[in-house]
Amino acid sequence: MLIACGDALIDFVPTRNVEGREAVMPAVGGSCLNVAIGMARLGAPTGFVGGISTDLFGRMIADHASASKVALDLATRSDHQTTLAFVRIVAGESHYAFYDAETATRSWTYRHGSIPFDTVEAVHVGSTTLVNDQGAAETKALIADARDSSTISFDPNCRPVLVKDKPGYLARMAGFAGSADLIKMSDVDFGYLFGEEPYQQRASTLLGQGTSLVVITRGNNGAIAWHTQAGQIEVQAPKVEVADTIGAGDSFQAALLFALYKQGRIARPRLQDIGADELRLALSFAANCAGLTCTRPGADPPWSHEINWDW
């Protein structure tokens, strides 16, 4: 099984009403839930770990996840409210306003021994759950239990609007990166975390501390990756008509993990030994899945029947 641990929320995505005025439409989201949904829709056995409310929006989240074949037996249901995020598109980038105080996601706690990690091939973590002290501590405890048997995937998916102590946040993200086998981030995230540092220089540092694969997505410019054995690989983004970019990075992450799983390369020793051709195929598949997600509003990862398989 593959699992994603972290945020589940409702995005209010921009649209227009019949009079042409700005409006918003509720859509299930949350970076880590999106990754779980993306992996499950492509055909991997997938579970979600995190807090989901029993309120109206929480029921929307649970129904959506279940319809996408995500197992929720490892999730924690509570009567805390659902996190809400309002989205505006500015110059092609998604900007967020979060309402996240005392919510089901913020209140989630990890129960030691509650997850059979010997049956879990990979664990994905990241995003807003890691901004607050409790979410970061609980996720760190989960990784400590998982790391002996499961590959750790990490996407910081930075949300600067939530960060109150940037130096502390940067140190926290460095700690999670140090525990990860696979790190993926957008070029925007990279700029927030590392400023003007060259991509390759930072990738070399991350690989040197034990990470096997570092990937940076660059929107229309495609993705570039560095691997300990396969070296540097670059893939192009597909040409699509963009509705919005919400969830595109999550779809890329989900498809990359799925492709590695499909190739039998998700386990740590197998990921370390992946060849350049296999990695290029996985990255191209991920870019195509992200491109398809951009053609429709909200975080709506593709299903397996919508993707042309190359294997």
mmCIF file with all atom_site columns, C-alpha atoms in Angstrom, residues 12-15 22-26 86-87:
data_model
loop_
_atom_site.group_PDB
_atom_site.id
_atom_site.type_symbol
_atom_site.label_atom_id
_atom_site.label_alt_id
_atom_site.label_comp_id
_atom_site.label_asym_id
_atom_site.label_entity_id
_atom_site.label_seq_id
_atom_site.pdbx_PDB_ins_code
_atom_site.Cartn_x
_atom_site.Cartn_y
_atom_site.Cartn_z
_atom_site.occupancy
_atom_site.B_iso_or_equiv
_atom_site.pdbx_formal_charge
_atom_site.auth_seq_id
_atom_site.auth_comp_id
_atom_site.auth_asym_id
_atom_site.auth_atom_id
_atom_site.pdbx_PDB_model_num
ATOM 1  C CA . PHE A 1 12 ? -13.143 27.495 -2.666  1.00 0.00 ? 12 PHE A CA 1
ATOM 2  C CA . VAL A 1 13 ? -11.922 27.832 -6.227  1.00 0.00 ? 13 VAL A CA 1
ATOM 3  C CA . PRO A 1 14 ? -12.580 30.858 -8.459  1.00 0.00 ? 14 PRO A CA 1
ATOM 4  C CA . THR A 1 15 ? -15.317 30.790 -11.061 1.00 0.00 ? 15 THR A CA 1
ATOM 5  C CA . GLU A 1 22 ? -16.459 36.602 -9.541  1.00 0.00 ? 22 GLU A CA 1
ATOM 6  C CA . ALA A 1 23 ? -17.695 33.645 -7.519  1.00 0.00 ? 23 ALA A CA 1
ATOM 7  C CA . VAL A 1 24 ? -16.246 30.623 -5.752  1.00 0.00 ? 24 VAL A CA 1
ATOM 8  C CA . MET A 1 25 ? -17.044 26.926 -5.937  1.00 0.00 ? 25 MET A CA 1
ATOM 9  C CA . PRO A 1 26 ? -16.277 24.420 -3.139  1.00 0.00 ? 26 PRO A CA 1
ATOM 10 C CA . PHE A 1 86 ? -10.059 30.378 -0.584  1.00 0.00 ? 86 PHE A CA 1
ATOM 11 C CA . VAL A 1 87 ? -8.130  30.559 -3.849  1.00 0.00 ? 87 VAL A CA 1
#
